[in-house]
CSV table of C-alpha atoms in Angstrom, one decimal:
chain,number,residue,atom,x,y,z
L,79,MET,CA,14.7,-12.6,-24.3
L,80,LYS,CA,13.2,-10.1,-26.7
L,81,ILE,CA,13.4,-6.3,-26.3
L,82,MET,CA,11.3,-3.9,-28.4
L,83,ILE,CA,12.6,-0.4,-28.9
L,84,VAL,CA,10.3,2.4,-30.3
L,85,ASP,CA,12.0,5.6,-31.2
L,86,ASP,CA,11.6,7.9,-34.2
L,87,GLU,CA,15.4,8.7,-34.1
L,88,LEU,CA,17.0,6.0,-36.3
L,89,ALA,CA,20.5,6.5,-34.9
L,90,ILE,CA,19.3,6.0,-31.3
L,91,ARG,CA,17.2,2.9,-31.9
L,92,ASP,CA,19.9,1.3,-34.1
L,93,ALA,CA,22.6,2.0,-31.4
L,94,LEU,CA,20.5,0.6,-28.6
L,95,GLY,CA,19.5,-2.4,-30.8
L,96,ARG,CA,23.1,-3.2,-31.7
L,97,LYS,CA,24.2,-3.0,-28.0
L,98,LEU,CA,21.4,-5.3,-26.9
L,99,ARG,CA,22.1,-7.9,-29.6
L,100,ARG,CA,25.8,-7.9,-28.6
L,101,GLU,CA,24.5,-8.7,-25.1
L,102,GLY,CA,22.5,-11.7,-26.4
L,103,PHE,CA,19.0,-10.2,-26.7
L,104,ASP,CA,16.6,-10.4,-29.6
L,105,THR,CA,15.4,-7.0,-30.7
L,106,VAL,CA,12.4,-5.5,-32.4
L,107,LEU,CA,12.9,-1.9,-33.7
L,108,CYS,CA,10.1,0.4,-34.5
L,109,GLY,CA,10.1,4.0,-35.8
L,110,ASP,CA,6.8,5.3,-34.3
L,111,GLY,CA,4.1,4.5,-31.9
L,112,HIS,CA,1.6,3.0,-34.4
L,113,GLU,CA,4.3,0.6,-35.7
L,114,GLY,CA,5.2,-0.2,-32.1
L,115,LEU,CA,1.6,-1.1,-31.1
L,116,LEU,CA,1.3,-3.5,-34.0
L,117,ALA,CA,4.7,-5.0,-33.3
L,118,PHE,CA,3.9,-5.4,-29.6
L,119,GLN,CA,0.7,-7.3,-30.5
L,120,ALA,CA,2.6,-9.6,-32.9
L,121,GLU,CA,5.9,-10.1,-31.1
L,122,ARG,CA,5.0,-10.1,-27.4
L,123,PRO,CA,8.4,-8.8,-26.2
L,124,ASP,CA,9.7,-9.3,-22.7
L,125,LEU,CA,10.5,-5.6,-22.2
L,126,VAL,CA,9.6,-2.4,-24.1
L,127,VAL,CA,11.7,0.8,-24.5
L,128,LEU,CA,9.7,3.9,-25.6
L,129,ASP,CA,10.8,7.3,-26.6
L,130,ILE,CA,8.3,9.8,-25.0
L,131,VAL,CA,8.2,12.3,-27.8
L,132,MET,CA,7.1,10.7,-31.1
L,133,PRO,CA,5.1,11.9,-34.1
L,134,ASN,CA,1.8,10.8,-35.7
L,135,GLY,CA,-0.4,11.0,-32.7
L,136,MET,CA,1.0,8.1,-30.7
L,137,ASP,CA,3.7,9.3,-28.3
L,138,GLY,CA,5.4,7.0,-25.8
L,139,LEU,CA,3.0,7.7,-22.9
L,140,ARG,CA,0.0,6.9,-25.1
L,141,LEU,CA,1.6,3.7,-26.4
L,142,CYS,CA,2.5,2.8,-22.8
L,143,ARG,CA,-1.2,3.1,-21.8
L,144,ARG,CA,-2.2,0.9,-24.7
L,145,ILE,CA,0.4,-1.7,-23.8
L,146,ARG,CA,-0.9,-1.7,-20.2
L,147,GLU,CA,-4.4,-2.5,-21.4
L,148,MET,CA,-3.0,-5.7,-22.7
L,149,GLN,CA,-0.1,-6.9,-20.5
L,150,ASP,CA,2.1,-6.0,-17.5
L,151,THR,CA,5.2,-6.1,-19.7
L,152,PRO,CA,8.0,-3.9,-18.2
L,153,VAL,CA,8.2,-0.5,-19.9
L,154,MET,CA,11.2,1.9,-19.9
L,155,LEU,CA,10.6,5.5,-21.1
L,156,LEU,CA,13.3,7.5,-22.8
L,157,SER,CA,13.3,11.3,-22.0
L,158,ALA,CA,15.3,13.9,-23.9
L,159,GLN,CA,15.2,16.3,-20.8
L,160,ALA,CA,15.8,16.1,-17.1
L,161,ILE,CA,13.2,14.1,-15.2
L,162,THR,CA,11.0,15.9,-12.6
L,163,GLU,CA,8.8,14.2,-10.1
L,164,ASP,CA,5.8,15.3,-12.2
L,165,ASP,CA,7.3,13.5,-15.1
L,166,ILE,CA,7.7,10.3,-13.1
L,167,ILE,CA,4.1,10.5,-11.8
L,168,GLU,CA,2.8,11.0,-15.4
L,169,GLY,CA,4.8,8.0,-16.5
L,170,LEU,CA,3.6,6.0,-13.5
L,171,ASN,CA,0.0,6.8,-14.3
L,172,ALA,CA,0.6,5.7,-17.9
L,173,GLY,CA,2.0,2.4,-16.6
L,174,ALA,CA,5.7,2.9,-17.0
L,175,ASP,CA,8.3,1.2,-14.8
L,176,GLU,CA,11.4,3.2,-15.6
L,177,TYR,CA,12.8,6.5,-17.0
L,178,LEU,CA,16.2,7.0,-18.7
L,179,ILE,CA,17.5,10.3,-19.8
L,180,LYS,CA,19.0,10.9,-23.3
L,181,PRO,CA,21.8,10.8,-24.4
L,182,VAL,CA,21.7,7.2,-23.2
L,183,ARG,CA,24.9,5.6,-21.8
L,184,LEU,CA,24.9,2.2,-23.4
L,185,ASN,CA,26.4,0.2,-20.5
L,186,GLU,CA,23.9,1.8,-18.0
L,187,PHE,CA,21.1,1.1,-20.5
L,188,VAL,CA,21.9,-2.6,-20.6
L,189,ALA,CA,22.3,-2.8,-16.8
L,190,ARG,CA,18.9,-1.3,-16.3
L,191,VAL,CA,17.3,-3.5,-18.9
L,192,GLN,CA,18.8,-6.6,-17.1
L,193,ALA,CA,17.6,-5.3,-13.7
L,194,MET,CA,14.1,-4.8,-15.0
L,195,LEU,CA,14.0,-8.3,-16.5
L,196,ARG,CA,15.3,-9.8,-13.2
L,197,ARG,CA,12.6,-8.1,-11.3
L,198,SER,CA,9.9,-9.2,-13.8
L,199,GLN,CA,11.0,-12.8,-13.4
L,200,ALA,CA,11.1,-12.5,-9.6
L,201,THR,CA,7.6,-11.2,-9.6
L,202,ALA,CA,6.5,-14.3,-11.5
L,203,ALA,CA,7.9,-16.5,-8.7
L,204,PRO,CA,6.9,-14.8,-5.4
L,205,GLU,CA,8.2,-15.8,-2.0
L,206,ALA,CA,6.0,-17.4,0.7
L,207,PRO,CA,2.6,-15.6,0.7
L,208,LEU,CA,1.7,-13.1,3.4
L,209,ILE,CA,-1.8,-11.9,4.2
L,210,TYR,CA,-3.0,-8.7,6.0
L,211,ASN,CA,-6.6,-7.7,6.5
L,212,ASP,CA,-7.9,-5.0,8.9
L,213,GLY,CA,-11.3,-4.7,7.3
L,214,TRP,CA,-10.3,-1.7,5.2
L,215,LEU,CA,-7.1,-2.8,3.6
L,216,LEU,CA,-6.4,-6.4,2.4
L,217,ILE,CA,-3.0,-7.5,1.1
L,218,ASP,CA,-2.5,-11.0,-0.2
L,219,THR,CA,0.9,-11.4,-1.6
L,220,GLY,CA,0.3,-15.0,-2.7
L,221,ARG,CA,-2.6,-13.9,-5.0
L,222,ARG,CA,-1.0,-10.5,-5.8
L,223,LEU,CA,-4.2,-9.0,-4.5
L,224,VAL,CA,-4.8,-5.7,-2.8
L,225,THR,CA,-8.3,-4.4,-1.9
L,226,VAL,CA,-9.5,-1.2,-0.2
L,227,ASN,CA,-12.9,-1.3,1.3
L,228,ASP,CA,-13.6,-4.5,-0.6
L,229,GLU,CA,-12.7,-2.9,-4.0
L,230,ALA,CA,-9.7,-4.3,-5.9
L,231,VAL,CA,-6.9,-1.8,-6.3
L,232,HIS,CA,-4.6,-2.0,-9.4
L,233,LEU,CA,-1.0,-1.7,-8.5
L,234,THR,CA,1.8,-1.8,-11.1
L,235,PRO,CA,4.3,-4.6,-10.6
L,236,ARG,CA,6.8,-2.1,-9.0
L,237,GLU,CA,4.2,-0.7,-6.7
L,238,PHE,CA,3.2,-4.1,-5.5
L,239,ARG,CA,6.8,-5.1,-5.0
L,240,LEU,CA,7.3,-2.0,-2.9
L,241,LEU,CA,4.2,-2.5,-0.8
L,242,SER,CA,5.1,-6.2,-0.3
L,243,LEU,CA,8.6,-5.3,0.9
L,244,LEU,CA,7.3,-2.8,3.5
L,245,PHE,CA,4.5,-5.1,4.6
L,246,SER,CA,6.9,-8.0,5.0
L,247,ARG,CA,8.9,-5.9,7.5
L,248,SER,CA,5.9,-4.4,9.3
L,249,GLY,CA,6.9,-2.2,12.3
L,250,ARG,CA,10.5,-1.8,11.1
L,251,VAL,CA,12.1,1.0,9.1
L,252,VAL,CA,13.1,0.1,5.6
L,253,THR,CA,15.8,2.5,4.5
L,254,GLN,CA,15.7,4.2,1.1
L,255,ARG,CA,18.8,2.3,0.1
L,256,GLU,CA,17.2,-1.0,1.0
L,257,ILE,CA,14.1,-0.1,-1.0
L,258,LEU,CA,16.2,0.8,-4.0
L,259,GLN,CA,18.2,-2.3,-3.7
L,260,ASN,CA,15.3,-4.7,-3.3
L,261,VAL,CA,12.7,-3.0,-5.6
L,262,TRP,CA,14.8,-1.5,-8.3
L,263,GLY,CA,18.2,-3.1,-8.1
L,264,HIS,CA,21.8,-2.1,-7.5
L,265,ALA,CA,22.0,0.0,-10.7
L,266,TYR,CA,19.4,2.4,-9.1
L,267,LEU,CA,21.0,3.2,-5.8
L,268,ASP,CA,21.6,6.9,-6.7
L,269,ASP,CA,17.9,7.4,-7.9
L,270,VAL,CA,16.8,8.6,-4.5
L,271,TYR,CA,13.6,10.3,-5.8
L,272,TYR,CA,12.0,7.0,-6.9
L,273,PRO,CA,10.9,5.8,-3.4
L,274,ARG,CA,9.4,9.1,-2.6
L,275,VAL,CA,7.3,9.2,-5.7
L,276,TYR,CA,6.2,5.6,-5.5
L,277,ILE,CA,5.3,5.9,-1.8
L,278,SER,CA,3.1,8.9,-2.7
L,279,GLN,CA,1.4,6.9,-5.3
L,280,LEU,CA,0.8,4.0,-2.9
L,281,ARG,CA,-0.7,6.3,-0.3
L,282,ARG,CA,-3.1,7.6,-2.9
L,283,LYS,CA,-4.3,4.1,-3.5
L,284,ILE,CA,-4.5,2.5,0.0
L,285,GLU,CA,-4.8,5.3,2.6
L,286,ARG,CA,-8.1,6.7,3.7
L,287,ASP,CA,-6.4,10.1,3.8
L,288,PRO,CA,-3.2,10.2,1.8
L,289,ALA,CA,-2.3,13.5,3.4
L,290,VAL,CA,-2.4,11.9,6.9
L,291,PRO,CA,-1.1,8.3,6.2
L,292,ARG,CA,-1.6,5.6,8.8
L,293,TYR,CA,-0.1,2.6,7.0
L,294,ILE,CA,3.0,3.9,5.4
L,295,GLN,CA,4.9,6.1,7.8
L,296,THR,CA,7.9,8.3,6.9
L,297,GLU,CA,11.1,8.2,8.9
L,298,HIS,CA,12.7,11.5,8.1
L,299,ARG,CA,15.9,11.1,6.1
L,300,THR,CA,15.9,7.4,6.8
L,301,GLY,CA,13.1,5.5,5.0
L,302,TYR,CA,9.6,4.2,5.5
L,303,ARG,CA,7.7,1.9,7.9
L,304,PHE,CA,4.5,-0.1,7.4
L,305,GLU,CA,2.2,-0.1,10.4
L,306,LYS,CA,-0.5,-2.7,10.9
L,307,LEU,CA,-3.6,-1.3,12.4
L,308,GLU,CA,-6.4,-2.7,14.6
L,309,TYR,CA,-9.6,-3.8,12.8
L,310,LEU,CA,-11.0,-0.7,11.1
L,311,GLY,CA,-14.1,-2.1,9.4
L,312,LYS,CA,-15.5,-0.9,6.1
L,313,THR,CA,-16.9,2.4,5.0
L,314,SER,CA,-20.6,2.3,3.9
L,315,SER,CA,-21.3,3.4,0.4
L,316,ASN,CA,-24.7,4.8,1.4
């Protein structure tokens, strides 16, 4: 499989590239965002690694948005500073799937790349489809379709996987550890902030009032629960 790395620091992209090649991956190495955009269009990599801070008017977030306009290729962002929830939300809004803090530990980097690729392949081969429709929210896992009030809602692959997991266990609590294991993978079990941020994003997209959620309920210090509702009907646009 082919991994593209875009980072203006030569030492970092060369070190990451060498490690990936030793693990059997093909690599495409780029020094800035403009070069990365052209390479993405030409090479169609299976996964992209982007430094956030890059020169020449095309940083990692901007390049991530351009990539998302073309494909749902998994994207990992590299950050030179500690990651806050606001950083994660900004990355999610740009279409990123993952953050990793510099300096990068090479074995962890490879483990996360492999986990992202496994999830991407699993998304391409979904389990038996499930359908939910209460008039306001429709979830069709077979068609990878979510609509709210008859309007299609765009979910990232990770958001869709999380919603599908909760929906498949409707009425039951899914612990944070189960969420991390099933949606992110074993390498992410310590990243306890991920579920909270992604749940917040999902609520913004599917709930009538995200501040008072009815579908995705929080079980304090335990996890989350998806609740099916009685028929709600639609909201008139008039």
